[in-house]
Amino acid sequence: MNRYKLLFALFVFCIAALILRLGSLQLIYSQKIQTGLYDQRYKQYLLYKEKGDILDRNRIPLTASSVETVLIMNYDTYVDNNELFNEIDNYIFLSLSPDNPVIIRTTEQEGKRIKEALKDECRILRVKNTNPSLAKHVIGYRSGYNQEGIAGLLKAYDDILDCDSGILYSVLQDINGNVIFDSEPSITVKGDRYHPHHVVLTLDIHYQRIVEDYLKETGKKGCVILQDCNTGYVLAMASAPDYTVDYSGEFLKGENGELLNRAVCEYNPGSIVKAVIAAVILESFDTRDFDLHCNGFYRFQGRTIQCSAHDFDRERAVDLPEAFAVSCNSYFINAARKIGYEKIYLKAVELGLTKETGLPQETGEKKGYLPEPEEVKSDIDLANLVLGQWVFKVTPIQICNLTSAVANGGMLNRVNLVLGVVNDKGQKILDLTDKHGERVISRNAAKRLAGIMERCVKSGTGKLSDPGNMIGVGGKTGTAGEQEGHNTVWFTGFFPVSNPKFAMTVLLEDATSGASDAAPLFGKIAAEIMNQK
């Protein structure tokens, strides 16, 4: 009898232990079990990667958010209805594999069309995307579901802007990996660092918008750069034509160089180079030694160089200020022959015309090109260089920085485009400015050259660059090319002359002259910039 009682008690104990075990599994491990089952039947796909912003110097975002359309379907559905997708001009696969659902990013219009055709065999979602709204050639663009920086500063600082968070889309799949579309999808957050870092630029969004609007208004290819002449900070940098970042994060490829940031490309400088020769004369010579009678042409070694600045019957000698103001070719060719090319070459190098200015590598900045003294074989070669032609190449950003050096008294600063990195609270965590500068023109020579540039605007080829309103501008025009209407034209200058703060360089392609095309654009922008103060 006792043995039966013992067996019964043991049985009851085992049953109780089993019940307790089942209870513990239900209460304590239910979440883990559910998660395990969930993981076996659900699969997650990253639809959007959180990233930091590119900010202007006032901490205003230069990137804009947009909402984009995403389609999700099974691989067999995509293959069986391939003709639907052949009609789409642009779309990007976030996933294309027989083992996974097909995930496509497209336009809202195309998304609705395909959804109507596929009905329950397709799911449509809306996700966020960010790309630059201003300064696109500087900032670059992002692409793909992970928002990877592909070009420009978005590429240069992709690691800094990266963030371990994003939007995951979870779908229920059968044993073959096909999505069960009548199930309820789940959108969850990946990661817990919702506080990305942001890169702060020297650009000012208000100046940038002004520069872009006026440049676009011309309808020409070209660029405009606005710089703080005392710090080297770039306040605006625009290039035209612009490009469009579409829903896929890719660009619309065009045939007009839409992707080129013309501010860092190489061009013949035309008469802009006369500022370099003037700097050499002012620093090392008595300017009176270069006075010249110009009769509208300059003859040497059997060649004749035309000079449209002066009449054929002129008797009075031309001095440096007048020659610079009216861009007299005869004066500067004669001066260059007296000075010798080596001195001009060394000054051009000192002024930064053969090296990068300090912009991040991903901006694509070129070095420019100036032949070394041994490459210049004759006075004809020298004359072509003095006219800013032949193989002589500079970038607009180099010319703008040179102009800043004249305006600030002779200091060539490193060009700064990026101020640093801040956290989500706006606290600076990294300073990326380069405050290095070096004297490249004596203070006295720089002051005299600035005065000569002011005369160019008051009574020379740069008249149309002065917007009036007592602003005062100093500058220089330039025209490279010999085909009417298809020249590369320049105007570079500084303002206000009483206390220079801004340097600006305007370059236009396929134009007539610096005086008639670039100078007026400079004047319009300068007036608008001063109205912002």
mmCIF file of C-alpha atoms in Angstrom, residues 173-492:
data_model
loop_
_atom_site.group_PDB
_atom_site.id
_atom_site.type_symbol
_atom_site.label_atom_id
_atom_site.label_comp_id
_atom_site.label_asym_id
_atom_site.label_seq_id
_atom_site.Cartn_x
_atom_site.Cartn_y
_atom_site.Cartn_z
ATOM 1 C CA GLN A 173 7.489 34.532 -46.421
ATOM 2 C CA ASP A 174 6.569 30.930 -47.144
ATOM 3 C CA ILE A 175 8.999 28.029 -47.125
ATOM 4 C CA ASN A 176 10.124 28.915 -50.680
ATOM 5 C CA GLY A 177 10.887 32.522 -49.774
ATOM 6 C CA ASN A 178 7.824 33.989 -51.491
ATOM 7 C CA VAL A 179 6.128 36.942 -49.831
ATOM 8 C CA ILE A 180 2.660 36.253 -48.431
ATOM 9 C CA PHE A 181 1.006 39.507 -49.488
ATOM 10 C CA ASP A 182 -2.219 39.070 -47.534
ATOM 11 C CA SER A 183 -0.180 39.221 -44.312
ATOM 12 C CA GLU A 184 0.312 42.492 -42.458
ATOM 13 C CA PRO A 185 3.811 43.936 -43.037
ATOM 14 C CA SER A 186 5.904 45.376 -40.243
ATOM 15 C CA ILE A 187 7.993 48.545 -40.429
ATOM 16 C CA THR A 188 10.519 48.825 -37.635
ATOM 17 C CA VAL A 189 13.452 50.984 -36.642
ATOM 18 C CA LYS A 190 16.965 49.622 -36.944
ATOM 19 C CA GLY A 191 19.554 50.774 -34.446
ATOM 20 C CA ASP A 192 19.271 53.136 -31.537
ATOM 21 C CA ARG A 193 21.672 55.967 -32.521
ATOM 22 C CA TYR A 194 19.141 58.439 -33.858
ATOM 23 C CA HIS A 195 21.526 61.332 -33.411
ATOM 24 C CA PRO A 196 23.814 61.476 -36.445
ATOM 25 C CA HIS A 197 26.637 63.963 -36.869
ATOM 26 C CA HIS A 198 26.314 66.813 -39.349
ATOM 27 C CA VAL A 199 28.937 68.525 -41.529
ATOM 28 C CA VAL A 200 28.888 72.335 -41.420
ATOM 29 C CA LEU A 201 30.057 74.251 -44.506
ATOM 30 C CA THR A 202 31.286 77.807 -44.971
ATOM 31 C CA LEU A 203 28.512 78.361 -47.526
ATOM 32 C CA ASP A 204 25.721 80.783 -46.680
ATOM 33 C CA ILE A 205 22.372 79.506 -47.929
ATOM 34 C CA HIS A 206 21.113 83.052 -48.628
ATOM 35 C CA TYR A 207 24.140 83.983 -50.754
ATOM 36 C CA GLN A 208 24.082 80.572 -52.429
ATOM 37 C CA ARG A 209 20.485 81.017 -53.517
ATOM 38 C CA ILE A 210 21.215 84.496 -54.928
ATOM 39 C CA VAL A 211 24.224 83.273 -56.891
ATOM 40 C CA GLU A 212 22.407 80.236 -58.292
ATOM 41 C CA ASP A 213 19.327 82.221 -59.315
ATOM 42 C CA TYR A 214 21.274 84.912 -61.187
ATOM 43 C CA LEU A 215 23.581 82.395 -62.868
ATOM 44 C CA LYS A 216 20.624 80.302 -64.017
ATOM 45 C CA GLU A 217 18.964 83.438 -65.365
ATOM 46 C CA THR A 218 21.769 83.870 -67.927
ATOM 47 C CA GLY A 219 20.990 80.512 -69.522
ATOM 48 C CA LYS A 220 24.714 79.970 -70.049
ATOM 49 C CA LYS A 221 27.218 77.416 -68.872
ATOM 50 C CA GLY A 222 29.524 78.804 -66.239
ATOM 51 C CA CYS A 223 30.125 79.343 -62.559
ATOM 52 C CA VAL A 224 30.154 81.967 -59.826
ATOM 53 C CA ILE A 225 32.224 81.876 -56.637
ATOM 54 C CA LEU A 226 31.755 84.223 -53.679
ATOM 55 C CA GLN A 227 34.495 84.266 -51.048
ATOM 56 C CA ASP A 228 35.202 86.062 -47.787
ATOM 57 C CA CYS A 229 38.413 87.739 -48.907
ATOM 58 C CA ASN A 230 39.812 87.967 -45.372
ATOM 59 C CA THR A 231 39.376 84.333 -44.301
ATOM 60 C CA GLY A 232 39.334 82.320 -47.519
ATOM 61 C CA TYR A 233 35.887 80.937 -46.637
ATOM 62 C CA VAL A 234 33.750 80.126 -49.690
ATOM 63 C CA LEU A 235 30.343 81.721 -49.125
ATOM 64 C CA ALA A 236 28.726 80.535 -52.364
ATOM 65 C CA MET A 237 29.758 78.289 -55.234
ATOM 66 C CA ALA A 238 27.426 77.669 -58.156
ATOM 67 C CA SER A 239 27.878 75.877 -61.464
ATOM 68 C CA ALA A 240 25.591 75.740 -64.495
ATOM 69 C CA PRO A 241 23.940 73.872 -66.012
ATOM 70 C CA ASP A 242 22.535 72.117 -62.981
ATOM 71 C CA TYR A 243 21.648 68.442 -62.760
ATOM 72 C CA THR A 244 18.558 66.737 -61.414
ATOM 73 C CA VAL A 245 18.672 64.053 -58.748
ATOM 74 C CA ASP A 246 15.681 61.828 -59.440
ATOM 75 C CA TYR A 247 13.780 59.329 -57.324
ATOM 76 C CA SER A 248 16.422 56.637 -57.698
ATOM 77 C CA GLY A 249 19.181 58.798 -56.282
ATOM 78 C CA GLU A 250 20.849 58.754 -59.686
ATOM 79 C CA PHE A 251 21.413 61.787 -61.889
ATOM 80 C CA LEU A 252 19.895 62.513 -65.246
ATOM 81 C CA LYS A 253 22.897 62.263 -67.513
ATOM 82 C CA GLY A 254 23.104 65.029 -70.063
ATOM 83 C CA GLU A 255 25.410 66.061 -72.848
ATOM 84 C CA ASN A 256 26.189 69.561 -71.568
ATOM 85 C CA GLY A 257 28.458 68.698 -68.674
ATOM 86 C CA GLU A 258 25.729 68.985 -66.036
ATOM 87 C CA LEU A 259 27.829 67.062 -63.537
ATOM 88 C CA LEU A 260 30.877 69.317 -63.920
ATOM 89 C CA ASN A 261 31.601 71.718 -61.111
ATOM 90 C CA ARG A 262 32.979 74.428 -63.357
ATOM 91 C CA ALA A 263 34.350 76.332 -60.370
ATOM 92 C CA VAL A 264 37.172 73.791 -60.132
ATOM 93 C CA CYS A 265 37.684 73.103 -63.856
ATOM 94 C CA GLU A 266 40.520 74.473 -66.000
ATOM 95 C CA TYR A 267 40.079 77.363 -68.436
ATOM 96 C CA ASN A 268 42.229 79.837 -70.352
ATOM 97 C CA PRO A 269 42.338 82.973 -68.170
ATOM 98 C CA GLY A 270 42.383 85.558 -70.943
ATOM 99 C CA SER A 271 43.335 89.034 -69.725
ATOM 100 C CA ILE A 272 42.835 88.041 -66.079
ATOM 101 C CA VAL A 273 46.519 87.042 -66.186
ATOM 102 C CA LYS A 274 47.444 90.721 -66.542
ATOM 103 C CA ALA A 275 46.894 91.015 -62.780
ATOM 104 C CA VAL A 276 49.894 88.704 -62.273
ATOM 105 C CA ILE A 277 52.127 90.812 -64.543
ATOM 106 C CA ALA A 278 50.928 93.987 -62.821
ATOM 107 C CA ALA A 279 51.856 92.499 -59.436
ATOM 108 C CA VAL A 280 55.398 91.778 -60.683
ATOM 109 C CA ILE A 281 55.811 95.326 -62.009
ATOM 110 C CA LEU A 282 54.463 96.941 -58.827
ATOM 111 C CA GLU A 283 56.686 94.874 -56.554
ATOM 112 C CA SER A 284 59.967 94.899 -58.438
ATOM 113 C CA PHE A 285 60.112 97.745 -60.940
ATOM 114 C CA ASP A 286 59.531 101.430 -61.527
ATOM 115 C CA THR A 287 56.240 101.462 -63.403
ATOM 116 C CA ARG A 288 57.395 104.423 -65.518
ATOM 117 C CA ASP A 289 59.920 102.162 -67.234
ATOM 118 C CA PHE A 290 57.062 100.325 -68.933
ATOM 119 C CA ASP A 291 55.111 103.270 -70.346
ATOM 120 C CA LEU A 292 54.346 102.574 -74.004
ATOM 121 C CA HIS A 293 52.873 104.307 -77.053
ATOM 122 C CA CYS A 294 50.146 101.966 -78.339
ATOM 123 C CA ASN A 295 48.826 102.518 -81.857
ATOM 124 C CA GLY A 296 46.330 99.675 -81.822
ATOM 125 C CA PHE A 297 48.837 96.902 -82.509
ATOM 126 C CA TYR A 298 52.177 95.539 -81.352
ATOM 127 C CA ARG A 299 54.769 94.246 -83.825
ATOM 128 C CA PHE A 300 57.669 91.953 -82.969
ATOM 129 C CA GLN A 301 59.531 89.115 -84.682
ATOM 130 C CA GLY A 302 57.481 89.556 -87.830
ATOM 131 C CA ARG A 303 54.192 89.183 -85.960
ATOM 132 C CA THR A 304 51.465 91.729 -85.299
ATOM 133 C CA ILE A 305 49.252 91.504 -82.212
ATOM 134 C CA GLN A 306 46.098 93.591 -82.383
ATOM 135 C CA CYS A 307 45.082 95.799 -79.467
ATOM 136 C CA SER A 308 41.490 96.991 -79.620
ATOM 137 C CA ALA A 309 41.976 99.184 -76.544
ATOM 138 C CA HIS A 310 43.612 102.078 -78.411
ATOM 139 C CA ASP A 311 43.261 104.035 -81.640
ATOM 140 C CA PHE A 312 45.844 104.008 -84.398
ATOM 141 C CA ASP A 313 46.621 107.738 -84.100
ATOM 142 C CA ARG A 314 47.280 107.759 -80.379
ATOM 143 C CA GLU A 315 50.326 109.821 -79.352
ATOM 144 C CA ARG A 316 50.319 109.782 -75.542
ATOM 145 C CA ALA A 317 52.134 106.968 -73.739
ATOM 146 C CA VAL A 318 50.058 104.430 -71.829
ATOM 147 C CA ASP A 319 50.954 103.812 -68.166
ATOM 148 C CA LEU A 320 50.170 100.740 -66.041
ATOM 149 C CA PRO A 321 46.871 101.933 -64.502
ATOM 150 C CA GLU A 322 45.429 102.863 -67.894
ATOM 151 C CA ALA A 323 46.796 99.769 -69.624
ATOM 152 C CA PHE A 324 45.201 97.572 -66.952
ATOM 153 C CA ALA A 325 41.904 99.446 -67.029
ATOM 154 C CA VAL A 326 41.454 99.157 -70.793
ATOM 155 C CA SER A 327 43.288 95.804 -71.063
ATOM 156 C CA CYS A 328 45.971 96.990 -73.482
ATOM 157 C CA ASN A 329 47.613 93.942 -75.086
ATOM 158 C CA SER A 330 50.543 95.953 -76.466
ATOM 159 C CA TYR A 331 51.524 97.259 -73.035
ATOM 160 C CA PHE A 332 51.533 93.865 -71.317
ATOM 161 C CA ILE A 333 53.312 91.970 -74.105
ATOM 162 C CA ASN A 334 56.023 94.613 -74.131
ATOM 163 C CA ALA A 335 56.232 94.534 -70.314
ATOM 164 C CA ALA A 336 56.488 90.734 -70.263
ATOM 165 C CA ARG A 337 59.351 90.805 -72.763
ATOM 166 C CA LYS A 338 61.210 93.300 -70.561
ATOM 167 C CA ILE A 339 60.540 91.428 -67.310
ATOM 168 C CA GLY A 340 61.262 87.958 -68.643
ATOM 169 C CA TYR A 341 58.993 84.952 -68.350
ATOM 170 C CA GLU A 342 60.752 83.391 -65.365
ATOM 171 C CA LYS A 343 59.762 86.228 -63.009
ATOM 172 C CA ILE A 344 56.162 86.052 -64.222
ATOM 173 C CA TYR A 345 56.134 82.280 -63.817
ATOM 174 C CA LEU A 346 57.462 82.443 -60.242
ATOM 175 C CA LYS A 347 54.885 85.062 -59.260
ATOM 176 C CA ALA A 348 52.056 82.999 -60.784
ATOM 177 C CA VAL A 349 53.218 79.972 -58.786
ATOM 178 C CA GLU A 350 53.427 82.100 -55.646
ATOM 179 C CA LEU A 351 49.878 83.309 -56.265
ATOM 180 C CA GLY A 352 48.659 79.703 -56.322
ATOM 181 C CA LEU A 353 47.952 79.273 -60.034
ATOM 182 C CA THR A 354 49.626 75.860 -60.345
ATOM 183 C CA LYS A 355 48.219 74.000 -57.327
ATOM 184 C CA GLU A 356 44.992 73.148 -55.548
ATOM 185 C CA THR A 357 43.557 75.804 -53.269
ATOM 186 C CA GLY A 358 42.639 73.519 -50.379
ATOM 187 C CA LEU A 359 39.219 72.134 -51.296
ATOM 188 C CA PRO A 360 38.412 68.509 -50.336
ATOM 189 C CA GLN A 361 39.682 65.999 -52.885
ATOM 190 C CA GLU A 362 36.178 64.795 -53.751
ATOM 191 C CA THR A 363 35.295 68.203 -55.214
ATOM 192 C CA GLY A 364 37.438 67.282 -58.226
ATOM 193 C CA GLU A 365 39.557 70.428 -58.064
ATOM 194 C CA LYS A 366 42.140 70.756 -60.846
ATOM 195 C CA LYS A 367 45.603 72.301 -60.514
ATOM 196 C CA GLY A 368 45.644 74.415 -63.631
ATOM 197 C CA TYR A 369 48.672 74.480 -65.899
ATOM 198 C CA LEU A 370 51.384 77.028 -66.614
ATOM 199 C CA PRO A 371 54.392 75.951 -68.698
ATOM 200 C CA GLU A 372 57.751 76.121 -66.974
ATOM 201 C CA PRO A 373 60.329 78.624 -68.301
ATOM 202 C CA GLU A 374 62.206 76.065 -70.400
ATOM 203 C CA GLU A 375 58.972 75.206 -72.230
ATOM 204 C CA VAL A 376 58.501 78.769 -73.483
ATOM 205 C CA LYS A 377 60.690 78.810 -76.593
ATOM 206 C CA SER A 378 59.950 82.206 -78.138
ATOM 207 C CA ASP A 379 58.433 85.630 -77.637
ATOM 208 C CA ILE A 380 55.420 84.376 -79.581
ATOM 209 C CA ASP A 381 54.851 81.754 -76.882
ATOM 210 C CA LEU A 382 55.291 84.454 -74.257
ATOM 211 C CA ALA A 383 52.775 86.734 -75.989
ATOM 212 C CA ASN A 384 50.188 83.951 -76.064
ATOM 213 C CA LEU A 385 50.678 83.371 -72.343
ATOM 214 C CA VAL A 386 50.369 87.095 -71.612
ATOM 215 C CA LEU A 387 47.027 87.049 -73.436
ATOM 216 C CA GLY A 388 45.926 84.107 -71.290
ATOM 217 C CA GLN A 389 45.790 81.742 -74.254
ATOM 218 C CA TRP A 390 47.761 78.732 -75.515
ATOM 219 C CA VAL A 391 48.286 76.039 -72.849
ATOM 220 C CA PHE A 392 47.856 78.382 -69.876
ATOM 221 C CA LYS A 393 45.005 77.036 -67.707
ATOM 222 C CA VAL A 394 43.605 78.188 -64.371
ATOM 223 C CA THR A 395 40.525 77.384 -62.308
ATOM 224 C CA PRO A 396 37.901 79.941 -61.238
ATOM 225 C CA ILE A 397 38.528 79.115 -57.571
ATOM 226 C CA GLN A 398 42.234 79.913 -58.043
ATOM 227 C CA ILE A 399 41.371 83.277 -59.596
ATOM 228 C CA CYS A 400 38.884 84.070 -56.829
ATOM 229 C CA ASN A 401 41.496 83.307 -54.173
ATOM 230 C CA LEU A 402 44.064 85.448 -56.008
ATOM 231 C CA THR A 403 41.524 88.292 -56.054
ATOM 232 C CA SER A 404 41.033 87.873 -52.311
ATOM 233 C CA ALA A 405 44.785 88.197 -51.822
ATOM 234 C CA VAL A 406 44.812 91.544 -53.635
ATOM 235 C CA ALA A 407 41.785 92.786 -51.683
ATOM 236 C CA ASN A 408 43.064 91.782 -48.225
ATOM 237 C CA GLY A 409 46.504 93.328 -48.606
ATOM 238 C CA GLY A 410 48.535 90.484 -50.078
ATOM 239 C CA MET A 411 47.742 87.342 -48.035
ATOM 240 C CA LEU A 412 46.882 84.139 -49.924
ATOM 241 C CA ASN A 413 44.681 82.029 -47.660
ATOM 242 C CA ARG A 414 43.896 78.365 -47.953
ATOM 243 C CA VAL A 415 40.403 78.061 -49.374
ATOM 244 C CA ASN A 416 37.965 76.740 -46.787
ATOM 245 C CA LEU A 417 34.705 75.056 -47.711
ATOM 246 C CA VAL A 418 34.087 72.974 -44.567
ATOM 247 C CA LEU A 419 33.936 74.469 -41.070
ATOM 248 C CA GLY A 420 33.651 71.245 -39.110
ATOM 249 C CA VAL A 421 31.401 68.571 -37.647
ATOM 250 C CA VAL A 422 28.642 69.060 -35.064
ATOM 251 C CA ASN A 423 26.494 66.612 -33.145
ATOM 252 C CA ASP A 424 22.696 66.601 -33.109
ATOM 253 C CA LYS A 425 22.727 69.268 -30.377
ATOM 254 C CA GLY A 426 24.780 71.627 -32.535
ATOM 255 C CA GLN A 427 27.954 71.247 -30.487
ATOM 256 C CA LYS A 428 31.157 71.338 -32.552
ATOM 257 C CA ILE A 429 33.072 68.083 -32.177
ATOM 258 C CA LEU A 430 35.591 68.566 -34.989
ATOM 259 C CA ASP A 431 37.182 71.690 -36.521
ATOM 260 C CA LEU A 432 38.110 71.175 -40.178
ATOM 261 C CA THR A 433 39.216 74.690 -41.114
ATOM 262 C CA ASP A 434 42.701 75.387 -42.419
ATOM 263 C CA LYS A 435 43.731 78.845 -41.260
ATOM 264 C CA HIS A 436 47.090 78.805 -43.026
ATOM 265 C CA GLY A 437 47.925 81.858 -45.104
ATOM 266 C CA GLU A 438 51.065 83.328 -46.617
ATOM 267 C CA ARG A 439 52.092 86.703 -47.944
ATOM 268 C CA VAL A 440 52.349 86.582 -51.730
ATOM 269 C CA ILE A 441 52.221 90.307 -52.555
ATOM 270 C CA SER A 442 53.745 93.110 -50.523
ATOM 271 C CA ARG A 443 51.173 95.207 -48.701
ATOM 272 C CA ASN A 444 52.088 98.297 -50.718
ATOM 273 C CA ALA A 445 51.923 96.505 -54.081
ATOM 274 C CA ALA A 446 48.595 94.889 -53.158
ATOM 275 C CA LYS A 447 47.133 98.271 -52.210
ATOM 276 C CA ARG A 448 48.280 99.837 -55.480
ATOM 277 C CA LEU A 449 46.985 96.897 -57.519
ATOM 278 C CA ALA A 450 43.613 97.115 -55.749
ATOM 279 C CA GLY A 451 43.478 100.790 -56.728
ATOM 280 C CA ILE A 452 44.274 99.928 -60.345
ATOM 281 C CA MET A 453 41.484 97.317 -60.308
ATOM 282 C CA GLU A 454 39.114 99.973 -58.986
ATOM 283 C CA ARG A 455 40.067 102.191 -61.937
ATOM 284 C CA CYS A 456 39.273 99.300 -64.318
ATOM 285 C CA VAL A 457 35.700 99.430 -63.026
ATOM 286 C CA LYS A 458 35.390 103.212 -62.910
ATOM 287 C CA SER A 459 36.746 104.011 -66.362
ATOM 288 C CA GLY A 460 37.751 100.777 -68.071
ATOM 289 C CA THR A 461 36.381 97.463 -69.298
ATOM 290 C CA GLY A 462 34.738 96.647 -65.963
ATOM 291 C CA LYS A 463 32.250 99.532 -65.874
ATOM 292 C CA LEU A 464 29.188 97.282 -65.975
ATOM 293 C CA SER A 465 30.294 95.412 -62.844
ATOM 294 C CA ASP A 466 29.571 98.345 -60.523
ATOM 295 C CA PRO A 467 25.979 98.143 -59.255
ATOM 296 C CA GLY A 468 26.128 101.710 -57.934
ATOM 297 C CA ASN A 469 24.565 102.474 -54.556
ATOM 298 C CA MET A 470 27.960 103.692 -53.363
ATOM 299 C CA ILE A 471 29.206 100.098 -53.109
ATOM 300 C CA GLY A 472 32.354 100.463 -55.185
ATOM 301 C CA VAL A 473 33.986 97.537 -57.000
ATOM 302 C CA GLY A 474 37.534 96.731 -58.039
ATOM 303 C CA GLY A 475 38.054 94.098 -60.696
ATOM 304 C CA LYS A 476 39.348 92.807 -64.022
ATOM 305 C CA THR A 477 37.702 91.465 -67.153
ATOM 306 C CA GLY A 478 39.016 88.613 -69.251
ATOM 307 C CA THR A 479 38.107 87.042 -72.591
ATOM 308 C CA ALA A 480 39.685 83.857 -73.922
ATOM 309 C CA GLY A 481 39.028 82.665 -77.464
ATOM 310 C CA GLU A 482 38.744 84.175 -80.891
ATOM 311 C CA GLN A 483 35.254 83.183 -82.010
ATOM 312 C CA GLU A 484 32.501 85.743 -81.489
ATOM 313 C CA GLY A 485 29.857 84.429 -79.120
ATOM 314 C CA HIS A 486 31.859 81.333 -78.212
ATOM 315 C CA ASN A 487 34.480 82.747 -75.876
ATOM 316 C CA THR A 488 35.232 81.920 -72.261
ATOM 317 C CA VAL A 489 34.670 85.204 -70.437
ATOM 318 C CA TRP A 490 35.608 86.354 -66.944
ATOM 319 C CA PHE A 491 35.100 89.027 -64.400
ATOM 320 C CA THR A 492 36.833 88.810 -61.048
#
